[in-house]
CSV table of C-alpha atoms in Angstrom, one decimal:
chain,number,residue,atom,x,y,z
A,232,MET,CA,18.4,9.6,-22.6
A,233,LEU,CA,17.0,12.5,-24.7
A,234,MET,CA,13.7,10.6,-25.0
A,235,VAL,CA,13.5,10.2,-21.2
A,236,LEU,CA,14.1,13.9,-20.6
A,237,ASN,CA,11.7,15.0,-23.3
A,238,PHE,CA,9.0,12.8,-21.8
A,239,ARG,CA,9.5,14.6,-18.4
A,240,ASN,CA,9.9,18.1,-19.7
A,241,GLU,CA,6.8,17.9,-21.9
A,242,ARG,CA,4.8,17.2,-18.7
A,243,ASN,CA,6.6,19.8,-16.6
A,244,TRP,CA,7.5,17.2,-14.0
A,245,GLU,CA,11.0,18.4,-13.3
A,246,GLN,CA,9.7,20.5,-10.4
A,247,PHE,CA,8.9,17.3,-8.5
A,248,HIS,CA,12.2,15.5,-9.3
A,249,ASN,CA,14.5,16.2,-6.4
A,250,SER,CA,17.2,13.5,-6.0
A,251,LYS,CA,15.8,12.0,-2.8
A,252,ASP,CA,12.5,11.3,-4.3
A,253,LEU,CA,14.1,10.0,-7.5
A,254,ALA,CA,16.2,7.6,-5.3
A,255,ILE,CA,13.0,6.5,-3.6
A,256,SER,CA,11.3,5.9,-7.0
A,257,LEU,CA,14.2,3.9,-8.3
A,258,SER,CA,14.1,1.7,-5.2
A,259,LEU,CA,10.3,1.2,-5.7
A,260,GLU,CA,10.7,0.3,-9.4
A,261,ALA,CA,13.4,-2.3,-8.5
A,262,SER,CA,10.9,-3.8,-6.0
A,263,GLU,CA,8.2,-3.9,-8.7
A,264,LEU,CA,10.6,-5.7,-10.9
A,265,LEU,CA,11.5,-8.2,-8.1
A,266,GLU,CA,7.8,-8.8,-7.5
A,267,ASN,CA,7.6,-10.7,-10.7
A,268,PHE,CA,9.9,-13.3,-9.2
A,269,GLN,CA,8.1,-13.6,-5.8
A,270,TRP,CA,7.2,-17.3,-5.0
A,271,LYS,CA,8.7,-18.4,-8.3
A,272,SER,CA,11.8,-19.8,-9.9
A,273,SER,CA,13.6,-17.7,-12.5
A,274,GLU,CA,12.3,-19.8,-15.2
A,275,GLU,CA,8.6,-19.6,-14.1
A,276,ALA,CA,8.9,-15.9,-13.6
A,277,VAL,CA,10.3,-15.2,-17.0
A,278,LYS,CA,7.8,-17.5,-18.6
A,279,GLU,CA,4.8,-16.0,-16.9
A,280,ASN,CA,5.7,-12.3,-16.6
A,281,LYS,CA,8.1,-11.5,-19.5
A,282,GLU,CA,6.3,-8.4,-20.6
A,283,ASN,CA,6.0,-6.9,-17.1
A,284,ILE,CA,9.7,-7.7,-16.3
A,285,GLU,CA,10.7,-5.7,-19.4
A,286,ASP,CA,8.5,-2.8,-18.4
A,287,GLU,CA,9.8,-2.7,-14.8
A,288,LEU,CA,13.4,-3.0,-15.9
A,289,ALA,CA,12.8,-0.2,-18.3
A,290,ASP,CA,11.4,1.9,-15.4
A,291,VAL,CA,14.5,1.2,-13.3
A,292,LEU,CA,16.7,2.4,-16.2
A,293,ILE,CA,14.5,5.5,-16.8
A,294,TYR,CA,14.8,6.6,-13.2
A,295,SER,CA,18.5,5.8,-13.2
A,296,LEU,CA,18.9,8.1,-16.1
A,297,LEU,CA,16.8,10.9,-14.6
A,298,LEU,CA,18.8,10.7,-11.4
A,299,ALA,CA,22.1,10.8,-13.3
A,300,ASN,CA,20.8,13.8,-15.2
A,301,ASP,CA,19.7,15.5,-11.9
A,302,LEU,CA,23.1,15.0,-10.4
A,303,LYS,CA,24.9,15.9,-13.7
A,304,LEU,CA,26.6,12.5,-13.9
A,305,ASP,CA,27.9,10.8,-17.0
A,306,VAL,CA,26.4,7.3,-16.9
A,307,ASP,CA,29.2,5.7,-18.9
A,308,LYS,CA,31.8,7.3,-16.7
A,309,ILE,CA,30.4,6.2,-13.4
A,310,ILE,CA,30.0,2.6,-14.6
A,311,LYS,CA,33.6,2.6,-15.8
A,312,ASN,CA,34.8,4.0,-12.5
A,313,LYS,CA,32.8,1.5,-10.5
A,314,ILE,CA,34.1,-1.5,-12.5
A,315,GLN,CA,37.6,-0.3,-12.0
A,316,LYS,CA,37.0,-0.2,-8.2
A,317,ASN,CA,35.4,-3.7,-8.4
A,318,GLU,CA,38.4,-5.0,-10.2
A,319,LYS,CA,40.5,-4.1,-7.2
A,320,LYS,CA,38.0,-5.4,-4.7
A,321,TYR,CA,37.6,-8.7,-6.7
A,322,PRO,CA,40.9,-9.6,-8.3
A,323,VAL,CA,40.5,-12.3,-10.9
A,324,ASP,CA,42.9,-14.7,-9.1
A,325,LYS,CA,41.0,-14.6,-5.9
A,326,ALA,CA,37.4,-14.1,-7.1
A,327,TYR,CA,37.4,-16.7,-9.9
A,328,GLY,CA,34.3,-18.8,-9.6
A,329,VAL,CA,33.7,-17.7,-6.0
A,330,ARG,CA,30.7,-15.7,-4.7
A,331,THR,CA,32.4,-14.6,-1.4
A,332,LYS,CA,31.9,-10.9,-0.5
A,333,TYR,CA,35.1,-8.9,-1.0
A,334,THR,CA,35.4,-8.2,2.7
A,335,ASN,CA,35.9,-11.9,3.2
A,336,LEU,CA,38.2,-12.6,0.2
B,42,MET,CA,27.9,-3.1,-21.7
B,43,LEU,CA,30.9,-5.0,-23.0
B,44,MET,CA,32.9,-3.9,-20.0
B,45,VAL,CA,30.3,-5.2,-17.6
B,46,LEU,CA,30.1,-8.6,-19.3
B,47,ASN,CA,33.9,-8.8,-19.4
B,48,PHE,CA,34.2,-8.1,-15.7
B,49,ARG,CA,31.8,-10.9,-15.0
B,50,ASN,CA,33.1,-13.4,-17.4
B,51,GLU,CA,36.7,-13.0,-16.3
B,52,ARG,CA,35.6,-14.1,-12.9
B,53,ASN,CA,33.4,-16.9,-14.1
B,54,TRP,CA,30.5,-15.6,-12.2
B,55,GLU,CA,27.9,-16.2,-14.8
B,56,GLN,CA,27.1,-19.5,-13.1
B,57,PHE,CA,25.6,-17.6,-10.1
B,58,HIS,CA,23.7,-15.1,-12.3
B,59,ASN,CA,20.1,-16.5,-12.6
B,60,SER,CA,17.6,-13.8,-13.2
B,61,LYS,CA,15.8,-14.1,-9.8
B,62,ASP,CA,19.1,-13.4,-7.9
B,63,LEU,CA,20.0,-10.6,-10.3
B,64,ALA,CA,16.6,-9.0,-9.6
B,65,ILE,CA,17.2,-9.3,-5.9
B,66,SER,CA,20.7,-7.7,-6.3
B,67,LEU,CA,19.3,-4.9,-8.3
B,68,SER,CA,16.8,-4.2,-5.5
B,69,LEU,CA,19.5,-4.3,-2.9
B,70,GLU,CA,21.7,-1.9,-4.8
B,71,ALA,CA,18.8,0.5,-5.2
B,72,SER,CA,18.4,0.4,-1.5
B,73,GLU,CA,22.1,1.1,-0.9
B,74,LEU,CA,21.7,4.1,-3.2
B,75,LEU,CA,18.7,5.3,-1.2
B,76,GLU,CA,20.6,4.8,2.1
B,77,ASN,CA,22.6,7.9,1.2
B,78,PHE,CA,19.4,10.0,1.5
B,79,GLN,CA,18.2,8.5,4.8
B,80,TRP,CA,17.5,11.2,7.5
B,81,LYS,CA,18.7,13.9,5.0
B,82,SER,CA,17.4,16.4,2.4
B,83,SER,CA,18.5,15.9,-1.2
B,84,GLU,CA,21.0,18.7,-0.8
B,85,GLU,CA,22.6,17.4,2.4
B,86,ALA,CA,22.8,13.9,0.9
B,87,VAL,CA,24.5,15.0,-2.4
B,88,LYS,CA,26.9,17.2,-0.5
B,89,GLU,CA,27.9,14.6,2.1
B,90,ASN,CA,27.8,11.4,0.0
B,91,LYS,CA,28.4,12.4,-3.6
B,92,GLU,CA,31.0,9.6,-4.3
B,93,ASN,CA,29.0,6.9,-2.8
B,94,ILE,CA,25.9,8.0,-4.6
B,95,GLU,CA,27.8,7.7,-7.9
B,96,ASP,CA,29.1,4.2,-7.0
B,97,GLU,CA,25.7,2.9,-6.0
B,98,LEU,CA,23.9,4.3,-9.0
B,99,ALA,CA,26.6,2.7,-11.1
B,100,ASP,CA,25.9,-0.7,-9.4
B,101,VAL,CA,22.2,-0.3,-10.2
B,102,LEU,CA,23.0,0.3,-13.8
B,103,ILE,CA,25.5,-2.6,-13.9
B,104,TYR,CA,22.9,-5.1,-12.5
B,105,SER,CA,20.3,-3.7,-14.9
B,106,LEU,CA,22.6,-4.4,-17.8
B,107,LEU,CA,23.4,-7.9,-16.5
B,108,LEU,CA,19.8,-8.7,-16.1
B,109,ALA,CA,19.0,-7.4,-19.6
B,110,ASN,CA,21.8,-9.5,-21.0
B,111,ASP,CA,20.5,-12.6,-19.1
B,112,LEU,CA,17.0,-12.1,-20.5
B,113,LYS,CA,18.4,-11.2,-24.0
B,114,LEU,CA,16.7,-7.8,-23.9
B,115,ASP,CA,17.8,-4.7,-25.9
B,116,VAL,CA,18.0,-1.9,-23.3
B,117,ASP,CA,17.2,0.9,-25.7
B,118,LYS,CA,14.2,-0.9,-27.1
B,119,ILE,CA,12.6,-1.7,-23.7
B,120,ILE,CA,13.1,2.0,-22.6
B,121,LYS,CA,11.5,3.2,-25.9
B,122,ASN,CA,8.6,0.8,-25.5
B,123,LYS,CA,8.0,1.8,-21.9
B,124,ILE,CA,8.0,5.5,-22.7
B,125,GLN,CA,5.5,5.0,-25.4
B,126,LYS,CA,3.2,3.2,-22.9
B,127,ASN,CA,3.7,6.1,-20.4
B,128,GLU,CA,2.8,8.6,-23.1
B,129,LYS,CA,-0.6,6.9,-23.3
B,130,LYS,CA,-1.0,6.6,-19.5
B,131,TYR,CA,0.1,10.2,-18.9
B,132,PRO,CA,-1.1,12.3,-21.9
B,133,VAL,CA,0.5,15.8,-21.8
B,134,ASP,CA,-2.8,17.6,-21.6
B,135,LYS,CA,-3.9,15.8,-18.4
B,136,ALA,CA,-0.5,15.2,-16.8
B,137,TYR,CA,1.1,18.7,-17.3
B,138,GLY,CA,2.5,19.8,-13.9
B,139,VAL,CA,0.5,17.2,-12.0
B,140,ARG,CA,1.9,14.3,-10.0
B,141,THR,CA,-1.3,12.3,-9.8
B,142,LYS,CA,-1.0,8.6,-10.5
B,143,TYR,CA,-2.4,7.6,-13.9
B,144,THR,CA,-5.2,5.5,-12.4
B,145,ASN,CA,-6.6,8.7,-10.9
B,146,LEU,CA,-6.1,11.0,-13.9
C,223,MET,CA,0.6,-14.2,15.8
C,224,LEU,CA,-2.0,-17.0,16.0
C,225,MET,CA,-4.3,-15.1,13.7
C,226,VAL,CA,-1.6,-14.7,11.1
C,227,LEU,CA,-0.7,-18.4,11.1
C,228,ASN,CA,-4.4,-19.4,11.0
C,229,PHE,CA,-4.9,-17.3,8.0
C,230,ARG,CA,-2.0,-19.0,6.2
C,231,ASN,CA,-2.8,-22.5,7.3
C,232,GLU,CA,-6.5,-22.3,6.3
C,233,ARG,CA,-5.3,-21.6,2.8
C,234,ASN,CA,-2.6,-24.3,2.8
C,235,TRP,CA,0.0,-21.7,1.8
C,236,GLU,CA,2.8,-22.9,4.0
C,237,GLN,CA,4.1,-25.0,1.1
C,238,PHE,CA,5.1,-21.7,-0.7
C,239,HIS,CA,6.6,-20.1,2.3
C,240,ASN,CA,10.3,-20.7,2.2
C,241,SER,CA,12.4,-18.1,4.1
C,242,LYS,CA,14.0,-16.6,0.9
C,243,ASP,CA,10.6,-15.8,-0.6
C,244,LEU,CA,9.3,-14.5,2.7
C,245,ALA,CA,12.3,-12.2,2.9
C,246,ILE,CA,11.6,-11.0,-0.7
C,247,SER,CA,7.9,-10.5,0.2
C,248,LEU,CA,8.8,-8.5,3.3
C,249,SER,CA,11.0,-6.2,1.2
C,250,LEU,CA,8.3,-5.8,-1.4
C,251,GLU,CA,5.7,-4.8,1.3
C,252,ALA,CA,8.2,-2.3,2.8
C,253,SER,CA,8.4,-0.8,-0.6
C,254,GLU,CA,4.7,-0.6,-1.0
C,255,LEU,CA,4.6,1.2,2.3
C,256,LEU,CA,7.2,3.6,1.2
C,257,GLU,CA,5.3,4.2,-2.1
C,258,ASN,CA,2.8,6.2,0.0
C,259,PHE,CA,5.5,8.8,0.7
C,260,GLN,CA,6.8,9.1,-2.9
C,261,TRP,CA,6.9,12.8,-4.1
C,262,LYS,CA,5.3,13.9,-0.8
C,263,SER,CA,6.2,15.2,2.6
C,264,SER,CA,5.4,13.1,5.7
C,265,GLU,CA,2.5,15.3,6.4
C,266,GLU,CA,1.0,15.1,2.9
C,267,ALA,CA,1.5,11.4,2.8
C,268,VAL,CA,-0.2,10.7,6.1
C,269,LYS,CA,-3.1,13.0,5.2
C,270,GLU,CA,-3.7,11.6,1.8
C,271,ASN,CA,-2.8,7.9,2.3
C,272,LYS,CA,-3.5,7.1,6.0
C,273,GLU,CA,-5.5,3.9,5.4
C,274,ASN,CA,-3.1,2.5,2.8
C,275,ILE,CA,-0.2,3.2,5.1
C,276,GLU,CA,-1.9,1.2,7.9
C,277,ASP,CA,-2.5,-1.7,5.6
C,278,GLU,CA,1.0,-1.8,4.2
C,279,LEU,CA,2.6,-1.5,7.7
C,280,ALA,CA,0.3,-4.4,8.7
C,281,ASP,CA,1.6,-6.4,5.8
C,282,VAL,CA,5.2,-5.8,6.8
C,283,LEU,CA,4.4,-7.0,10.3
C,284,ILE,CA,2.5,-10.0,9.0
C,285,TYR,CA,5.4,-11.2,6.9
C,286,SER,CA,7.9,-10.4,9.7
C,287,LEU,CA,5.8,-12.7,12.0
C,288,LEU,CA,5.6,-15.4,9.3
C,289,LEU,CA,9.4,-15.3,8.7
C,290,ALA,CA,10.0,-15.4,12.5
C,291,ASN,CA,7.8,-18.4,12.7
C,292,ASP,CA,9.5,-20.1,9.8
C,293,LEU,CA,12.9,-19.6,11.4
C,294,LYS,CA,11.5,-20.6,14.9
C,295,LEU,CA,12.5,-17.2,16.3
C,296,ASP,CA,11.0,-15.5,19.4
C,297,VAL,CA,10.1,-12.0,18.2
C,298,ASP,CA,10.4,-10.3,21.6
C,299,LYS,CA,13.8,-12.0,22.2
C,300,ILE,CA,15.4,-10.9,18.9
C,301,ILE,CA,14.2,-7.3,19.4
C,302,LYS,CA,15.7,-7.3,22.9
C,303,ASN,CA,19.0,-8.8,21.7
C,304,LYS,CA,19.2,-6.2,18.9
C,305,ILE,CA,18.5,-3.3,21.2
C,306,GLN,CA,21.2,-4.5,23.6
C,307,LYS,CA,23.7,-4.5,20.6
C,308,ASN,CA,22.5,-1.0,19.5
C,309,GLU,CA,23.1,0.2,23.1
C,310,LYS,CA,26.8,-0.7,22.7
C,311,LYS,CA,27.0,0.7,19.1
C,312,TYR,CA,25.3,3.9,20.1
C,313,PRO,CA,26.2,4.8,23.7
C,314,VAL,CA,24.0,7.6,25.1
C,315,ASP,CA,26.9,9.9,25.8
C,316,LYS,CA,28.1,9.8,22.2
C,317,ALA,CA,24.9,9.4,20.3
C,318,TYR,CA,22.7,12.0,22.1
C,319,GLY,CA,21.0,14.1,19.5
C,320,VAL,CA,23.4,13.0,16.8
C,321,ARG,CA,22.4,11.0,13.6
C,322,THR,CA,25.9,9.9,12.7
C,323,LYS,CA,26.3,6.2,11.8
C,324,TYR,CA,28.0,4.2,14.5
C,325,THR,CA,31.0,3.5,12.3
C,326,ASN,CA,31.7,7.2,12.4
C,327,LEU,CA,31.0,7.9,16.1
D,161,MET,CA,7.5,-1.6,22.5
D,162,LEU,CA,8.5,0.3,25.6
D,163,MET,CA,12.1,-0.8,25.2
D,164,VAL,CA,12.2,0.5,21.6
D,165,LEU,CA,10.9,3.9,22.6
D,166,ASN,CA,13.2,4.1,25.6
D,167,PHE,CA,16.2,3.4,23.4
D,168,ARG,CA,15.2,6.2,21.1
D,169,ASN,CA,14.2,8.8,23.7
D,170,GLU,CA,17.4,8.3,25.8
D,171,ARG,CA,19.3,9.3,22.6
D,172,ASN,CA,17.0,12.2,21.8
D,173,TRP,CA,16.5,10.9,18.3
D,174,GLU,CA,12.8,11.6,18.1
D,175,GLN,CA,13.6,14.9,16.3
D,176,PHE,CA,14.9,13.0,13.3
D,177,HIS,CA,12.1,10.5,13.2
D,178,ASN,CA,9.6,11.9,10.7
D,179,SER,CA,7.4,9.2,9.1
D,180,LYS,CA,8.8,9.5,5.6
D,181,ASP,CA,12.4,8.7,6.8
D,182,LEU,CA,11.1,6.0,9.1
D,183,ALA,CA,9.4,4.4,6.0
D,184,ILE,CA,12.7,4.7,4.1
D,185,SER,CA,14.6,3.1,7.0
D,186,LEU,CA,12.1,0.2,7.2
D,187,SER,CA,12.6,-0.4,3.5
D,188,LEU,CA,16.4,-0.3,3.9
D,189,GLU,CA,16.4,-2.8,6.8
D,190,ALA,CA,14.1,-5.2,4.8
D,191,SER,CA,16.8,-5.0,2.1
D,192,GLU,CA,19.6,-5.8,4.5
D,193,LEU,CA,17.6,-8.8,5.7
D,194,LEU,CA,17.1,-9.9,2.1
D,195,GLU,CA,20.8,-9.5,1.4
D,196,ASN,CA,21.4,-12.6,3.5
D,197,PHE,CA,19.6,-14.6,0.9
D,198,GLN,CA,21.3,-13.2,-2.2
D,199,TRP,CA,22.9,-15.9,-4.4
D,200,LYS,CA,21.7,-18.5,-1.9
D,201,SER,CA,19.0,-21.0,-1.3
D,202,SER,CA,16.9,-20.5,1.9
D,203,GLU,CA,18.8,-23.4,3.6
D,204,GLU,CA,22.3,-22.0,2.7
D,205,ALA,CA,21.3,-18.6,3.9
D,206,VAL,CA,19.9,-19.7,7.2
D,207,LYS,CA,22.9,-21.9,7.8
D,208,GLU,CA,25.5,-19.3,7.0
D,209,ASN,CA,23.8,-16.1,8.2
D,210,LYS,CA,21.5,-17.1,11.1
D,211,GLU,CA,22.7,-14.4,13.5
D,212,ASN,CA,22.6,-11.6,10.9
D,213,ILE,CA,19.1,-12.6,9.8
D,214,GLU,CA,17.9,-12.4,13.4
D,215,ASP,CA,19.4,-8.9,13.8
D,216,GLU,CA,18.0,-7.6,10.5
D,217,LEU,CA,14.6,-9.0,11.2
D,218,ALA,CA,14.7,-7.3,14.6
D,219,ASP,CA,15.6,-4.0,12.9
D,220,VAL,CA,12.6,-4.4,10.6
D,221,LEU,CA,10.4,-4.9,13.6
D,222,ILE,CA,11.9,-2.0,15.6
D,223,TYR,CA,11.3,0.5,12.7
D,224,SER,CA,7.8,-0.9,12.3
D,225,LEU,CA,7.1,-0.2,15.9
D,226,LEU,CA,8.6,3.3,15.7
D,227,LEU,CA,6.6,4.1,12.7
D,228,ALA,CA,3.4,2.8,14.3
D,229,ASN,CA,4.2,4.9,17.4
D,230,ASP,CA,4.8,8.0,15.2
D,231,LEU,CA,1.5,7.5,13.5
D,232,LYS,CA,-0.3,6.6,16.7
D,233,LEU,CA,-1.4,3.2,15.4
D,234,ASP,CA,-2.2,0.2,17.5
D,235,VAL,CA,-0.1,-2.6,16.0
D,236,ASP,CA,-2.5,-5.5,16.9
D,237,LYS,CA,-5.4,-3.6,15.5
D,238,ILE,CA,-4.0,-2.8,12.1
D,239,ILE,CA,-2.8,-6.5,11.7
D,240,LYS,CA,-6.3,-7.7,12.6
D,241,ASN,CA,-7.9,-5.2,10.2
D,242,LYS,CA,-5.6,-6.3,7.4
D,243,ILE,CA,-6.2,-10.0,7.9
D,244,GLN,CA,-9.9,-9.4,7.8
D,245,LYS,CA,-9.4,-7.6,4.4
D,246,ASN,CA,-7.2,-10.5,3.2
D,247,GLU,CA,-9.9,-13.0,4.1
D,248,LYS,CA,-12.3,-11.2,1.7
D,249,LYS,CA,-9.6,-10.9,-1.0
D,250,TYR,CA,-8.5,-14.6,-0.6
D,251,PRO,CA,-11.5,-16.7,0.4
D,252,VAL,CA,-10.5,-20.1,1.5
D,253,ASP,CA,-12.5,-21.9,-1.2
D,254,LYS,CA,-10.7,-20.1,-4.0
D,255,ALA,CA,-7.3,-19.6,-2.5
D,256,TYR,CA,-6.7,-23.0,-1.0
D,257,GLY,CA,-3.2,-24.2,-2.1
D,258,VAL,CA,-3.0,-21.5,-4.9
D,259,ARG,CA,-0.5,-18.7,-5.0
D,260,THR,CA,-2.5,-16.6,-7.6
D,261,LYS,CA,-2.8,-12.9,-6.8
D,262,TYR,CA,-6.3,-11.9,-5.7
D,263,THR,CA,-6.8,-9.7,-8.8
D,264,ASN,CA,-6.6,-13.0,-10.9
D,265,LEU,CA,-8.6,-15.3,-8.6
């Protein structure tokens, strides 16, 4: 996290980083990651594009951390909260081995 | 990270989690996060949708961790590698206070 | 529409065009379109990136037409159907000048 | 096209429709379309979610037309231009039956 912020602050880029544009950027990086799988199976994609997949996943994480920082969110805490909500939406006894959306469980 | 994997494994969902569909899911969650900013300024979005923004950002992080796990990637390491690449693409003396893409620097 | 199909068929690409990958491609092109607006206002984006915006919007339309063709859908008909649904979700008397989502109207 | 504009104008929504938010909306609708294919093969998705796929594809087209209108673009013309560019990037003799990106052809 510190490394990510240092990179930004050394370049004085914080001025551009409003949360709306960070959310746009996060979505764009997730698409660039997905592009590695276009027209391919998982296996083909990983075999052919391993390095790029790593870089794009890193970009997704970097923007996630920047957005969390911008909104003063504790990353571990929001993950923990969300998993607790998911545990209610997808109780083990109903969701075991099923990929149905919670609204249809 | 452990918590994320436990949640999945308790539900026996690993069978659905191939890396292509994880990359799709990551992209979908990033869009749901962005939806909170649609037709709004950053300030309006954060004011009106704070809790949903936290949940969706958590989902982005959760899928990122699942995909990293699936590909046997060390999250800290890929972030560090990517920042080192970015430092070469955006040297401080050229990129300071400028939002130009590296291909045009 | 004919032009789009001709382009594809001349290259014998139909074999790759399953609807899942077409939906992925459509999403990727929509992101490339959006990239032109990253860190910018609408006015700045249109001024600086007009030609690329045109090209990416064209790509979105091309993949939309390919997907419609793949699913044997009549484009005019699905648009007409959707607008009729929207008219019920957003009746003029409630939705006039308001950007609230229909679930909250 | 006329129908799309009428729907908007009757609701006095043009005031919200700047091109940046239209591009965001287009990207979100493309993701909602893609969501129908998450964790599924093309065949399963079309079988289970046919109506929703039609609606979301219609939404993608509706926002594409609104954005084109906003930017005063002729939809047929930009598609024609883009296909002509693609014909140069992907000449039939090199691209026949190959899914390689043009930068690697």
